[in-house]
Amino acid sequence: MEVHDLGDGEPEVAVVGAIHGDEPCGARAVERLLDADIDPERPVRLIVANEAALSAGERYLDADLNRAFPGNPDAEAHEVRLAAALLDALGGCTTLAVHSTQSYAEPFAVIDSMDEVTRAVAPHLPVDAVIQTDAFTEGRLIEHPHTLEVEAGLQGTERAADNAYWLARAFLAATGAISAPGADDVLDAGGREDVSVFRLRDRIPKPAADSYEVFARNFERVESGERFAAADGEPLLADEPFYPVLLSPNGYRDQFGYVADRVGTLE
């Protein structure tokens, strides 16, 4: 784990990249923040989490780090030990964890539940949606207080790396650590109106097949009876209306993605 502290005093705000080693955009964002030589108003901690998996180009070595929290410092699995060390490094920090996906090119935020940190920070991030995952967060970093995840875009792309940097800058501005781009005051972080909030309701199972297709678009309503995917050319139809989230033919081994409900907006 690579840790960099900026500013004076105990870190209050943190940005974490490379929780998954096959998602380099967060580590790239940390590198750019270091190169930017920022002078924060609040002490900041920048972390590249799973360096070993990042070097190997693998999601993880022994276990999925983002399913291993709170971890165990005495565990045999590398990521289970790392989870405990990472939580210790993030103690007392409001945290942004940077990820990327195989299903959606635009940034969105992922939270455990709608708390005061989400309401204060999320509207100032360059995202169009916030996903509440409270029924599906076991073992994930966002289970822990004052933590948000962002999905920066498509895994391994330059666009995701660029998005990750600007998401991190916006997060640091929203938490009062730095000024927003073009702003003179660290408190002037700008804002976005009507950010849609979705809540995950269920998984979309993926039947055994040799080939998969998806036809629906993430965050766009699928109507009852509508074809949203196919397995070996056989169409899968919606039993009831839903909003697909993280829908992809390749992202998960045993599921297409998630069924979600649109529950309102974050203003």
Tab-separated table of C-alpha atoms in Angstrom, residues 16-21 49-51 59-69 71 78-84 86 99 139-141:
chain	number	residue	atom	x	y	z
A	16	VAL	CA	-8.099	5.777	-2.539
A	17	GLY	CA	-7.283	4.207	-5.889
A	18	ALA	CA	-6.465	0.680	-7.071
A	19	ILE	CA	-8.656	-1.220	-4.648
A	20	HIS	CA	-8.901	-3.483	-7.691
A	21	GLY	CA	-5.662	-4.017	-9.569
A	49	ALA	CA	-4.251	0.410	-2.174
A	50	ASN	CA	-3.504	-2.910	-3.868
A	51	GLU	CA	-0.100	-2.229	-5.403
A	59	ARG	CA	-8.370	-7.614	-9.988
A	60	TYR	CA	-6.867	-9.246	-6.887
A	61	LEU	CA	-4.264	-11.821	-5.872
A	62	ASP	CA	-5.992	-13.930	-3.200
A	63	ALA	CA	-9.401	-12.363	-2.514
A	64	ASP	CA	-11.494	-9.439	-3.724
A	65	LEU	CA	-10.331	-6.527	-1.562
A	66	ASN	CA	-13.681	-4.785	-1.912
A	67	ARG	CA	-15.432	-7.789	-0.385
A	68	ALA	CA	-12.860	-8.283	2.407
A	69	PHE	CA	-13.529	-5.392	4.822
A	71	GLY	CA	-10.223	-7.489	7.105
A	78	HIS	CA	-3.076	-10.766	0.996
A	79	GLU	CA	-6.239	-8.711	0.450
A	80	VAL	CA	-7.766	-9.630	3.817
A	81	ARG	CA	-4.640	-8.336	5.569
A	82	LEU	CA	-4.629	-5.299	3.292
A	83	ALA	CA	-8.263	-4.503	4.119
A	84	ALA	CA	-7.398	-4.181	7.802
A	86	LEU	CA	-6.370	0.213	4.681
A	99	HIS	CA	-13.265	2.486	-9.324
A	139	GLY	CA	-17.495	-6.562	2.874
A	140	ARG	CA	-17.190	-3.358	0.825
A	141	LEU	CA	-15.378	-0.218	1.870
